[in-house]
Amino acid sequence: MRLTRCQAALAAAITLNLLVLFYVSWLQHQPRFSPARGSRRGSASGPRVTILVREFEAFDNAVPELVDSFLQQDPAQPVVVAADTLPYPPLALPRIPSVRLALLQPALDRPAAASRPETYVATEYVALVPDGARAEAPGQLERMAEVLRAGGARLVAAPVASANPARCLALNVSLREWTARYGPAPSAPRCDALDGDVVVLLRARDLFNLSAPLARPVGTGLFLQTALRGWTVQLLDLPFARARQPPLTTAHARWKAEREGRARRAALLRALGIRLVSWEGGRLEWFGCNKETPRCFGTVVGDTPAYLYEERWTPPCCLRALRETARYVVGVLEAAGVRYWLEGGSLLGAARHGDIIPWDYDVDLGIYLEDVGNCEQLRGAEAGSVVDERGFVWEKAVEGDFFRVQYSESNHLHVDLWPFYPRNGVMTKDTWLDHRQDVEFPEHFLQPLVPLPFAGFVAQAPNNYRRFLELKFGPGVIESPEYPNPALLSLAGSS
C-alpha cells in the first residue's frame, strides 16, 4: 500500500515525538547528585578551588555577601553552602549552576549521594570559608593553592579581619587517653591547629578522607582530625576582608550563637571520643561523666572494660571521679578510726606511679572487719544503701560480703572495701572472687602500715609492699604492667 504525503509526514512526526519522549525519560532517570565526572583538577583556565561555606548560623548570617564577593572576582567560581537541613530563613543565594546548597542530613526523598558533601566538589582544592569573610584582593585562593602545591604543610590558612584573630597552636591528640592538649605553637606560622577566624585551603581528597569532614564547629573538628594524622597547617599573610554587614551584631544573636556553639562543640568532642581538653596555663574542659550522669562505660565482663577493646584506657573523667571518691572514703575511714590499706591493683598503681593504673576502673581498699562498727556509714550500709551528705552511696555489694562506695546514685564508679580479719597470724576474709590477687597474706604486712602517695593524696599501705604485691601477683609485677585479664586481652596484644 502506498502512503500519501500526509500519512508519511504524520508517521515522521510520531516517530520524532517518540524519540524525544524516550530521551527525556532517559534524562530523568540519571542520578541528579552524581559526582562530577573527570579529574578534580579542573581545566587549565577553570577554577581549581571550590568555596565551601559550612560555619554559619541560619538565623543571622552574611552568607549571601560572602558568596557574592567571590563571584564578583570570578562568575564561574564554584561555591557550595553546606547545612544539615534547609536553612530558615532561606538563604538569598544566586540561582546559577556554580552555586549549590548541600543538605547533609539524609532525607527519604533524596538519593544517598545528595547527603555526601564530596558529591558537590569537582575541583582539586577546597577552601573552607567562615561566615563573615569577604574576598576583596584578587587571586588569594590561587596564591594559597600555590603554597600548598609547594609542599611542607598539608593545609594552608589565611586570617579573616575580625574580632577573633587567628592564633597558631600546638595540638596533641591522645585517643588512648581521650584527651586533646593545646599549647603555643613552637614553630609558627607552621602549626597543628588554629584558633580564630580563618580561611583554610586543602586538597579535596584530604578533606573528604576524614571521618567527619564537615562536623561543626568546623575548626575544632578539622584540626582534631588533622593533628591526629600528623598534618600541619601553615598560616599565611594573605588576609581576607571582613563582611561589610557582618553577622551576629546584636547581643541576643551573639548570645544565641555562643550557646548553640558550645552545645555543638560538646556534642562533637563526645562523638569524637574526647573527654578532656587541656589548654595552656592549666585550664581544663571536661566533656565526660560527672555526679549527675552515668559513668562512661557499662558493666565490665571478664575484668576487661569495653574501652580496652577499643585500644583506649580509662576515660579521664572516670579517673577523676575515682580519685575524688577514694580521697573522700579514706578521709571518712581515718576520721572514724578504721584501719585500711591499699589493696590489689590500687596498691600496684601506687607502687608504680603513685596513682590509679591508667586502665583500672575501680579502687580497692582492705579494712579490718573489727573496725567496721566504728564508721557510721559502714554501720548504715549493713542495713541498706546510704546516701551521705556529699552524695556518695555506701552499700553492701551484691557480689559478696564486702562494702562498696559509689560516686553517686547516677554514677556507679566506686571504691570497694574488703573486710579482713586475722586468723593465726594470717589475714583472711569471707568472700573470695576469682581474681589471681585474691589470696590470704601474713598480718605482719600490716604491722605497721606505711604512708604511700596515691591519686593525689597519701594513703596507708602494707609495709614491704613490693613483697606483698609479688605474693599476690607474682615476681616482677611492679615492673611488668599487664591488663587485668590477659587471657582475654593483653597489653602487648592491644598495642
Tab-separated table of C-alpha atoms in Angstrom:
chain	number	residue	atom	x	y	z
A	1	MET	CA	0.000	0.000	0.000
A	2	ARG	CA	1.369	3.396	-0.942
A	3	LEU	CA	1.477	6.159	1.689
A	4	THR	CA	0.214	9.575	0.860
A	5	ARG	CA	2.410	12.577	1.594
A	6	CYS	CA	0.250	13.494	4.599
A	7	GLN	CA	0.449	10.000	6.024
A	8	ALA	CA	4.270	9.983	5.670
A	9	ALA	CA	4.558	13.356	7.422
A	10	LEU	CA	2.297	12.137	10.240
A	11	ALA	CA	4.401	8.978	10.722
A	12	ALA	CA	7.604	11.005	10.793
A	13	ALA	CA	6.151	13.362	13.406
A	14	ILE	CA	5.029	10.471	15.613
A	15	THR	CA	8.482	8.863	15.366
A	16	LEU	CA	10.206	12.131	16.271
A	17	ASN	CA	7.901	12.611	19.266
A	18	LEU	CA	8.624	9.085	20.472
A	19	LEU	CA	12.378	9.724	20.221
A	20	VAL	CA	12.063	12.978	22.191
A	21	LEU	CA	9.962	11.267	24.891
A	22	PHE	CA	12.498	8.452	25.153
A	23	TYR	CA	15.383	10.942	25.553
A	24	VAL	CA	13.545	12.971	28.212
A	25	SER	CA	12.717	9.774	30.115
A	26	TRP	CA	16.378	8.721	29.960
A	27	LEU	CA	17.500	12.075	31.347
A	28	GLN	CA	15.037	11.875	34.232
A	29	HIS	CA	16.454	8.515	35.290
A	30	GLN	CA	20.033	9.772	35.536
A	31	PRO	CA	21.338	10.477	39.117
A	32	ARG	CA	20.711	14.146	39.920
A	33	PHE	CA	23.504	14.231	42.515
A	34	SER	CA	26.146	12.041	40.953
A	35	PRO	CA	29.727	13.271	41.477
A	36	ALA	CA	31.210	15.315	38.699
A	37	ARG	CA	32.963	13.169	36.127
A	38	GLY	CA	36.564	13.520	35.192
A	39	SER	CA	39.559	14.936	37.027
A	40	ARG	CA	39.168	17.061	40.152
A	41	ARG	CA	41.889	19.348	38.897
A	42	GLY	CA	39.639	21.325	36.599
A	43	SER	CA	40.683	22.780	33.298
A	44	ALA	CA	43.819	24.827	32.819
A	45	SER	CA	41.742	28.012	32.720
A	46	GLY	CA	38.895	26.994	35.049
A	47	PRO	CA	38.763	27.302	38.847
A	48	ARG	CA	40.836	24.847	40.873
A	49	VAL	CA	39.203	25.698	44.207
A	50	THR	CA	35.656	25.190	45.465
A	51	ILE	CA	34.436	27.608	48.128
A	52	LEU	CA	32.740	25.606	50.876
A	53	VAL	CA	30.697	27.560	53.412
A	54	ARG	CA	29.758	25.469	56.425
A	55	GLU	CA	30.260	27.583	59.552
A	56	PHE	CA	27.298	29.961	59.755
A	57	GLU	CA	24.117	30.465	61.767
A	58	ALA	CA	20.864	30.146	59.840
A	59	PHE	CA	19.121	32.763	61.999
A	60	ASP	CA	21.722	35.517	61.373
A	61	ASN	CA	24.433	35.379	58.727
A	62	ALA	CA	26.231	37.190	55.911
A	63	VAL	CA	26.484	34.179	53.587
A	64	PRO	CA	24.928	35.932	50.537
A	65	GLU	CA	27.506	38.733	50.784
A	66	LEU	CA	30.306	36.166	51.172
A	67	VAL	CA	29.181	34.266	48.066
A	68	ASP	CA	28.709	37.439	46.040
A	69	SER	CA	32.221	38.686	46.900
A	70	PHE	CA	33.810	35.587	45.354
A	71	LEU	CA	31.505	35.630	42.316
A	72	GLN	CA	32.448	39.237	41.610
A	73	GLN	CA	36.038	38.088	41.163
A	74	ASP	CA	35.099	35.015	39.096
A	75	PRO	CA	31.477	34.477	37.992
A	76	ALA	CA	32.280	30.794	37.399
A	77	GLN	CA	33.673	30.268	40.905
A	78	PRO	CA	32.224	27.015	42.339
A	79	VAL	CA	30.527	27.638	45.696
A	80	VAL	CA	28.909	25.065	47.966
A	81	VAL	CA	26.930	26.156	51.011
A	82	ALA	CA	26.541	23.151	53.313
A	83	ALA	CA	23.900	22.839	56.029
A	84	ASP	CA	22.401	19.930	57.927
A	85	THR	CA	18.855	20.910	56.967
A	86	LEU	CA	17.303	23.569	54.775
A	87	PRO	CA	18.283	26.934	56.317
A	88	TYR	CA	15.470	29.090	57.619
A	89	PRO	CA	15.023	31.924	56.893
A	90	PRO	CA	16.018	30.874	53.356
A	91	LEU	CA	19.414	31.998	52.088
A	92	ALA	CA	19.311	34.501	49.225
A	93	LEU	CA	21.782	32.652	47.014
A	94	PRO	CA	22.254	33.293	43.290
A	95	ARG	CA	20.351	30.829	41.127
A	96	ILE	CA	23.289	29.877	38.949
A	97	PRO	CA	24.843	26.453	38.300
A	98	SER	CA	28.113	27.219	40.103
A	99	VAL	CA	26.391	27.929	43.442
A	100	ARG	CA	24.840	24.931	45.173
A	101	LEU	CA	23.181	24.279	48.512
A	102	ALA	CA	24.152	20.912	50.022
A	103	LEU	CA	21.877	19.444	52.688
A	104	LEU	CA	23.891	16.890	54.682
A	105	GLN	CA	21.137	15.270	56.707
A	106	PRO	CA	19.734	12.213	54.906
A	107	ALA	CA	16.143	12.507	53.695
A	108	LEU	CA	13.650	9.952	52.430
A	109	ASP	CA	13.149	11.700	49.100
A	110	ARG	CA	16.815	12.204	48.164
A	111	PRO	CA	19.470	9.754	46.969
A	112	ALA	CA	22.344	8.852	49.294
A	113	ALA	CA	24.833	10.891	47.268
A	114	ALA	CA	22.859	14.068	47.994
A	115	SER	CA	23.909	13.893	51.665
A	116	ARG	CA	27.622	13.459	50.923
A	117	PRO	CA	29.477	16.763	50.590
A	118	GLU	CA	32.073	15.358	48.189
A	119	THR	CA	29.248	14.929	45.664
A	120	TYR	CA	29.250	18.674	45.090
A	121	VAL	CA	33.015	19.223	44.697
A	122	ALA	CA	34.797	18.624	41.379
A	123	THR	CA	37.938	20.697	41.973
A	124	GLU	CA	41.336	19.691	43.316
A	125	TYR	CA	41.162	22.061	46.286
A	126	VAL	CA	38.535	23.147	48.791
A	127	ALA	CA	38.532	26.430	50.709
A	128	LEU	CA	36.600	26.336	53.980
A	129	VAL	CA	35.395	29.915	54.354
A	130	PRO	CA	33.688	31.065	57.580
A	131	ASP	CA	30.695	33.345	57.687
A	132	GLY	CA	31.689	36.991	57.922
A	133	ALA	CA	34.606	36.703	55.479
A	134	ARG	CA	34.763	38.603	52.228
A	135	ALA	CA	37.013	38.315	49.164
A	136	GLU	CA	38.464	41.639	48.054
A	137	ALA	CA	42.040	41.018	46.888
A	138	PRO	CA	42.058	39.077	43.579
A	139	GLY	CA	43.993	35.824	43.364
A	140	GLN	CA	44.083	34.961	47.088
A	141	LEU	CA	42.866	31.412	46.632
A	142	GLU	CA	45.286	30.784	43.781
A	143	ARG	CA	48.221	32.004	45.864
A	144	MET	CA	47.138	29.768	48.731
A	145	ALA	CA	46.946	26.810	46.341
A	146	GLU	CA	50.456	27.590	45.061
A	147	VAL	CA	51.843	27.466	48.605
A	148	LEU	CA	50.069	24.169	49.218
A	149	ARG	CA	51.446	22.706	45.980
A	150	ALA	CA	54.946	23.723	47.015
A	151	GLY	CA	54.721	21.221	49.878
A	152	GLY	CA	55.604	21.351	53.556
A	153	ALA	CA	52.171	21.681	55.125
A	154	ARG	CA	49.067	19.630	54.373
A	155	LEU	CA	46.813	22.662	54.873
A	156	VAL	CA	47.243	26.399	54.410
A	157	ALA	CA	45.192	29.138	56.004
A	158	ALA	CA	44.687	32.868	55.786
A	159	PRO	CA	43.289	35.082	58.546
A	160	VAL	CA	39.999	36.948	58.350
A	161	ALA	CA	39.960	40.526	59.597
A	162	SER	CA	37.583	40.100	62.538
A	163	ALA	CA	37.259	40.462	66.286
A	164	ASN	CA	38.515	36.882	66.622
A	165	PRO	CA	42.087	36.999	65.262
A	166	ALA	CA	43.900	33.868	64.100
A	167	ARG	CA	46.293	32.191	66.530
A	168	CYS	CA	48.719	29.348	65.861
A	169	LEU	CA	48.535	26.403	68.292
A	170	ALA	CA	50.253	23.135	69.062
A	171	LEU	CA	47.787	20.265	69.450
A	172	ASN	CA	48.397	16.771	70.741
A	173	VAL	CA	45.503	14.318	70.472
A	174	SER	CA	45.672	11.114	72.509
A	175	LEU	CA	42.789	8.791	71.707
A	176	ARG	CA	44.080	6.299	74.276
A	177	GLU	CA	43.733	8.950	76.964
A	178	TRP	CA	40.589	10.561	75.465
A	179	THR	CA	42.440	13.897	75.611
A	180	ALA	CA	43.303	16.901	73.431
A	181	ARG	CA	46.113	19.148	74.663
A	182	TYR	CA	46.522	22.646	73.212
A	183	GLY	CA	49.515	24.909	73.701
A	184	PRO	CA	51.586	27.576	71.957
A	185	ALA	CA	52.986	26.513	68.597
A	186	PRO	CA	56.782	26.174	68.779
A	187	SER	CA	57.325	26.899	65.069
A	188	ALA	CA	54.679	29.401	63.952
A	189	PRO	CA	53.462	30.051	61.273
A	190	ARG	CA	53.562	26.222	60.950
A	191	CYS	CA	51.128	24.787	63.496
A	192	ASP	CA	48.936	21.832	64.404
A	193	ALA	CA	45.768	23.880	64.795
A	194	LEU	CA	44.411	27.400	64.517
A	195	ASP	CA	42.142	29.393	66.758
A	196	GLY	CA	40.172	32.327	65.386
A	197	ASP	CA	38.558	33.189	62.064
A	198	VAL	CA	40.498	31.755	59.130
A	199	VAL	CA	40.022	30.536	55.577
A	200	VAL	CA	41.514	27.035	55.325
A	201	LEU	CA	42.522	25.510	51.996
A	202	LEU	CA	43.359	21.841	51.487
A	203	ARG	CA	43.060	19.151	48.858
A	204	ALA	CA	39.543	17.852	48.398
A	205	ARG	CA	40.708	14.248	48.675
A	206	ASP	CA	42.315	15.006	52.057
A	207	LEU	CA	39.215	16.716	53.400
A	208	PHE	CA	36.816	14.000	52.342
A	209	ASN	CA	39.041	11.209	53.605
A	210	LEU	CA	38.484	12.484	57.156
A	211	SER	CA	35.839	10.623	59.128
A	212	ALA	CA	33.861	13.797	59.917
A	213	PRO	CA	34.972	16.346	57.297
A	214	LEU	CA	32.304	18.981	57.928
A	215	ALA	CA	31.422	18.409	61.576
A	216	ARG	CA	30.742	21.624	63.425
A	217	PRO	CA	32.434	23.604	64.829
A	218	VAL	CA	34.475	23.194	61.657
A	219	GLY	CA	37.780	24.397	63.109
A	220	THR	CA	37.539	22.181	66.181
A	221	GLY	CA	36.647	19.044	64.250
A	222	LEU	CA	39.013	19.638	61.347
A	223	PHE	CA	42.155	20.253	63.386
A	224	LEU	CA	41.492	17.412	65.842
A	225	GLN	CA	41.385	15.029	62.895
A	226	THR	CA	44.342	16.512	61.011
A	227	ALA	CA	46.569	16.833	64.103
A	228	LEU	CA	45.916	13.183	64.948
A	229	ARG	CA	47.231	12.307	61.480
A	230	GLY	CA	50.313	14.482	61.910
A	231	TRP	CA	49.241	17.065	59.320
A	232	THR	CA	50.314	20.670	59.856
A	233	VAL	CA	48.740	23.928	58.736
A	234	GLN	CA	50.696	26.968	57.521
A	235	LEU	CA	49.249	30.374	58.382
A	236	LEU	CA	49.831	32.824	55.503
A	237	ASP	CA	49.864	36.609	55.482
A	238	LEU	CA	47.021	36.869	52.955
A	239	PRO	CA	44.198	38.349	54.997
A	240	PHE	CA	40.591	38.210	53.844
A	241	ALA	CA	38.344	41.191	54.476
A	242	ARG	CA	35.505	41.316	56.946
A	243	ALA	CA	31.930	41.418	55.664
A	244	ARG	CA	30.555	44.911	55.162
A	245	GLN	CA	27.444	43.826	57.032
A	246	PRO	CA	28.890	41.248	59.461
A	247	PRO	CA	26.668	38.699	61.156
A	248	LEU	CA	25.768	38.489	64.843
A	249	THR	CA	25.911	42.216	65.554
A	250	THR	CA	23.221	42.197	68.259
A	251	ALA	CA	23.789	40.991	71.798
A	252	HIS	CA	20.929	38.495	71.502
A	253	ALA	CA	22.286	36.994	68.278
A	254	ARG	CA	25.755	36.639	69.798
A	255	TRP	CA	24.312	35.023	72.930
A	256	LYS	CA	22.280	32.557	70.869
A	257	ALA	CA	25.239	31.707	68.607
A	258	GLU	CA	27.567	31.207	71.584
A	259	ARG	CA	25.045	28.970	73.363
A	260	GLU	CA	24.450	26.810	70.296
A	261	GLY	CA	28.158	26.780	69.505
A	262	ARG	CA	29.010	25.457	72.963
A	263	ALA	CA	26.399	22.716	72.625
A	264	ARG	CA	27.696	21.723	69.168
A	265	ARG	CA	31.280	21.672	70.376
A	266	ALA	CA	30.465	19.499	73.385
A	267	ALA	CA	28.488	17.068	71.213
A	268	LEU	CA	31.316	16.910	68.655
A	269	LEU	CA	34.015	16.248	71.245
A	270	ARG	CA	31.963	13.480	72.830
A	271	ALA	CA	31.263	11.966	69.407
A	272	LEU	CA	34.976	12.004	68.550
A	273	GLY	CA	35.869	10.395	71.883
A	274	ILE	CA	37.450	13.440	73.557
A	275	ARG	CA	36.597	13.715	77.250
A	276	LEU	CA	39.224	16.239	78.363
A	277	VAL	CA	40.627	19.344	76.685
A	278	SER	CA	43.723	20.875	78.253
A	279	TRP	CA	44.766	24.446	77.465
A	280	GLU	CA	47.908	26.462	78.019
A	281	GLY	CA	48.060	27.666	81.612
A	282	GLY	CA	46.371	24.567	83.006
A	283	ARG	CA	42.748	25.345	82.145
A	284	LEU	CA	40.756	22.127	81.750
A	285	GLU	CA	37.468	21.448	79.994
A	286	TRP	CA	35.607	18.232	80.805
A	287	PHE	CA	33.208	16.517	78.406
A	288	GLY	CA	32.632	13.202	80.157
A	289	CYS	CA	30.728	11.839	83.120
A	290	ASN	CA	30.046	13.569	86.432
A	291	LYS	CA	27.953	13.029	89.547
A	292	GLU	CA	24.707	13.659	87.666
A	293	THR	CA	25.409	11.272	84.763
A	294	PRO	CA	26.189	7.569	84.394
A	295	ARG	CA	29.832	6.582	84.065
A	296	CYS	CA	31.345	6.357	80.589
A	297	PHE	CA	31.268	2.558	80.335
A	298	GLY	CA	28.818	-0.207	81.114
A	299	THR	CA	29.030	-3.453	83.067
A	300	VAL	CA	32.525	-4.923	82.978
A	301	VAL	CA	32.739	-8.504	81.729
A	302	GLY	CA	35.774	-10.682	82.428
A	303	ASP	CA	37.613	-7.866	84.270
A	304	THR	CA	38.065	-6.214	80.853
A	305	PRO	CA	36.101	-2.992	80.268
A	306	ALA	CA	34.808	-2.309	76.761
A	307	TYR	CA	37.160	0.621	76.165
A	308	LEU	CA	40.226	-1.653	76.330
A	309	TYR	CA	38.962	-3.460	73.224
A	310	GLU	CA	38.878	-0.037	71.526
A	311	GLU	CA	42.585	0.416	72.414
A	312	ARG	CA	41.697	3.119	74.925
A	313	TRP	CA	42.327	3.435	78.643
A	314	THR	CA	40.033	4.635	81.402
A	315	PRO	CA	38.426	7.978	80.439
A	316	PRO	CA	39.965	10.878	82.393
A	317	CYS	CA	36.587	11.924	83.808
A	318	CYS	CA	36.204	8.428	85.290
A	319	LEU	CA	39.713	8.574	86.768
A	320	ARG	CA	38.890	11.971	88.259
A	321	ALA	CA	35.737	10.553	89.870
A	322	LEU	CA	37.661	7.555	91.224
A	323	ARG	CA	40.312	9.835	92.727
A	324	GLU	CA	37.676	12.016	94.338
A	325	THR	CA	35.824	9.007	95.737
A	326	ALA	CA	38.998	7.366	97.051
A	327	ARG	CA	40.172	10.557	98.757
A	328	TYR	CA	36.751	11.033	100.343
A	329	VAL	CA	36.408	7.437	101.550
A	330	VAL	CA	39.896	7.429	103.034
A	331	GLY	CA	39.083	10.660	104.878
A	332	VAL	CA	35.927	9.114	106.352
A	333	LEU	CA	37.762	5.933	107.391
A	334	GLU	CA	40.625	7.837	109.014
A	335	ALA	CA	38.224	10.120	110.902
A	336	ALA	CA	36.321	7.068	112.193
A	337	GLY	CA	39.465	5.172	113.240
A	338	VAL	CA	39.023	2.363	110.690
A	339	ARG	CA	42.330	0.759	109.773
A	340	TYR	CA	42.620	0.448	105.989
A	341	TRP	CA	45.271	-0.161	103.327
A	342	LEU	CA	45.571	-0.027	99.573
A	343	GLU	CA	44.765	-3.398	98.052
A	344	GLY	CA	45.207	-5.214	94.743
A	345	GLY	CA	45.513	-3.101	91.607
A	346	SER	CA	45.236	0.149	93.572
A	347	LEU	CA	48.364	-0.719	95.596
A	348	LEU	CA	50.022	-1.754	92.352
A	349	GLY	CA	49.233	1.636	90.804
A	350	ALA	CA	50.556	3.448	93.876
A	351	ALA	CA	53.785	1.439	93.783
A	352	ARG	CA	54.296	2.097	90.064
A	353	HIS	CA	53.495	5.768	89.735
A	354	GLY	CA	51.556	6.978	92.783
A	355	ASP	CA	48.181	6.897	91.066
A	356	ILE	CA	45.391	4.702	89.773
A	357	ILE	CA	46.525	2.357	86.991
A	358	PRO	CA	45.567	4.163	83.729
A	359	TRP	CA	43.229	1.345	82.628
A	360	ASP	CA	41.729	0.470	86.035
A	361	TYR	CA	38.024	1.049	86.668
A	362	ASP	CA	37.709	0.899	90.479
A	363	VAL	CA	39.716	1.362	93.697
A	364	ASP	CA	40.300	-1.419	96.248
A	365	LEU	CA	40.915	-0.900	99.953
A	366	GLY	CA	41.329	-3.529	102.663
A	367	ILE	CA	39.873	-2.812	106.105
A	368	TYR	CA	39.875	-4.585	109.465
A	369	LEU	CA	36.489	-6.250	109.948
A	370	GLU	CA	36.536	-5.453	113.662
A	371	ASP	CA	36.705	-1.718	112.859
A	372	VAL	CA	33.532	-1.648	110.729
A	373	GLY	CA	31.413	-0.649	113.721
A	374	ASN	CA	33.492	2.492	114.211
A	375	CYS	CA	32.168	4.033	110.989
A	376	GLU	CA	28.614	5.388	110.852
A	377	GLN	CA	28.385	4.984	107.076
A	378	LEU	CA	29.504	1.341	107.169
A	379	ARG	CA	27.079	0.573	110.002
A	380	GLY	CA	24.291	2.090	107.933
A	381	ALA	CA	25.320	0.140	104.854
A	382	GLU	CA	24.882	-3.100	106.808
A	383	ALA	CA	21.127	-2.412	106.774
A	384	GLY	CA	20.824	-0.942	103.276
A	385	SER	CA	22.038	1.677	100.845
A	386	VAL	CA	23.024	5.003	102.444
A	387	VAL	CA	23.440	8.273	100.529
A	388	ASP	CA	25.571	10.651	102.596
A	389	GLU	CA	25.552	14.448	102.661
A	390	ARG	CA	28.107	14.593	99.800
A	391	GLY	CA	26.043	12.354	97.534
A	392	PHE	CA	28.269	9.259	97.854
A	393	VAL	CA	26.421	5.955	98.155
A	394	TRP	CA	27.536	3.439	100.823
A	395	GLU	CA	26.196	-0.078	100.444
A	396	LYS	CA	26.834	-3.782	100.791
A	397	ALA	CA	27.998	-5.219	97.458
A	398	VAL	CA	25.642	-7.728	95.860
A	399	GLU	CA	28.598	-9.917	94.827
A	400	GLY	CA	29.584	-10.855	98.362
A	401	ASP	CA	30.358	-9.824	101.918
A	402	PHE	CA	32.141	-6.537	101.272
A	403	PHE	CA	31.260	-2.837	101.039
A	404	ARG	CA	31.074	-0.521	98.054
A	405	VAL	CA	31.087	3.284	97.941
A	406	GLN	CA	29.717	4.699	94.690
A	407	TYR	CA	30.483	8.158	93.340
A	408	SER	CA	26.753	8.960	93.238
A	409	GLU	CA	23.347	7.411	92.702
A	410	SER	CA	23.721	8.029	88.956
A	411	ASN	CA	27.427	7.354	88.531
A	412	HIS	CA	28.497	3.908	89.754
A	413	LEU	CA	32.262	4.390	89.703
A	414	HIS	CA	33.244	3.034	93.072
A	415	VAL	CA	35.672	2.104	95.828
A	416	ASP	CA	35.432	-1.459	97.156
A	417	LEU	CA	36.146	-2.049	100.855
A	418	TRP	CA	37.227	-5.605	101.678
A	419	PRO	CA	36.849	-6.606	105.365
A	420	PHE	CA	39.739	-8.856	106.510
A	421	TYR	CA	40.283	-10.434	109.898
A	422	PRO	CA	43.325	-12.195	111.384
A	423	ARG	CA	43.370	-15.939	111.978
A	424	ASN	CA	46.540	-17.498	113.353
A	425	GLY	CA	48.584	-14.546	112.070
A	426	VAL	CA	47.089	-14.700	108.573
A	427	MET	CA	44.646	-12.118	107.150
A	428	THR	CA	41.612	-13.779	105.629
A	429	LYS	CA	38.062	-12.820	104.649
A	430	ASP	CA	34.693	-14.398	103.960
A	431	THR	CA	34.247	-13.535	100.275
A	432	TRP	CA	36.699	-14.685	97.614
A	433	LEU	CA	36.396	-13.766	93.970
A	434	ASP	CA	38.106	-15.402	91.045
A	435	HIS	CA	40.988	-12.927	90.957
A	436	ARG	CA	44.608	-14.025	90.935
A	437	GLN	CA	45.484	-11.480	93.643
A	438	ASP	CA	42.635	-12.594	95.918
A	439	VAL	CA	44.684	-14.591	98.450
A	440	GLU	CA	45.397	-14.667	102.167
A	441	PHE	CA	48.534	-12.979	103.473
A	442	PRO	CA	50.504	-12.694	106.753
A	443	GLU	CA	49.297	-9.957	109.090
A	444	HIS	CA	52.847	-8.709	109.618
A	445	PHE	CA	52.477	-6.784	106.307
A	446	LEU	CA	50.023	-4.537	108.173
A	447	GLN	CA	52.144	-4.059	111.299
A	448	PRO	CA	52.874	-1.294	110.765
A	449	LEU	CA	51.090	0.304	107.834
A	450	VAL	CA	53.157	2.852	105.888
A	451	PRO	CA	52.169	6.036	104.025
A	452	LEU	CA	52.239	5.899	100.223
A	453	PRO	CA	51.278	8.648	97.705
A	454	PHE	CA	48.189	7.664	95.734
A	455	ALA	CA	45.778	9.554	93.456
A	456	GLY	CA	46.740	12.995	94.751
A	457	PHE	CA	46.809	12.216	98.481
A	458	VAL	CA	48.704	9.990	100.930
A	459	ALA	CA	47.122	6.646	101.763
A	460	GLN	CA	48.091	3.795	104.048
A	461	ALA	CA	49.771	0.758	102.508
A	462	PRO	CA	51.277	-2.542	103.670
A	463	ASN	CA	54.900	-2.366	104.741
A	464	ASN	CA	57.289	-4.017	102.303
A	465	TYR	CA	54.632	-3.563	99.664
A	466	ARG	CA	56.866	-4.996	96.933
A	467	ARG	CA	56.899	-8.402	98.631
A	468	PHE	CA	53.179	-8.018	99.372
A	469	LEU	CA	52.411	-7.396	95.691
A	470	GLU	CA	54.660	-10.203	94.483
A	471	LEU	CA	52.911	-12.564	96.898
A	472	LYS	CA	49.608	-11.634	95.289
A	473	PHE	CA	50.549	-11.106	91.626
A	474	GLY	CA	53.896	-12.823	91.123
A	475	PRO	CA	57.570	-11.749	90.842
A	476	GLY	CA	58.390	-8.521	88.975
A	477	VAL	CA	54.784	-7.363	88.853
A	478	ILE	CA	55.623	-3.715	89.523
A	479	GLU	CA	57.937	-3.542	86.507
A	480	SER	CA	55.672	-5.640	84.227
A	481	PRO	CA	52.352	-3.891	83.592
A	482	GLU	CA	49.520	-6.025	82.248
A	483	TYR	CA	45.782	-5.768	81.702
A	484	PRO	CA	43.510	-7.312	84.359
A	485	ASN	CA	42.703	-10.426	82.333
A	486	PRO	CA	45.458	-11.122	79.794
A	487	ALA	CA	43.746	-14.332	78.761
A	488	LEU	CA	41.069	-12.148	77.166
A	489	LEU	CA	43.182	-9.134	76.206
A	490	SER	CA	46.836	-8.406	76.905
A	491	LEU	CA	48.585	-5.052	76.990
A	492	ALA	CA	51.144	-6.211	74.424
A	493	GLY	CA	48.441	-7.619	72.169
A	494	SER	CA	46.364	-4.431	72.204
A	495	SER	CA	49.262	-2.231	71.121
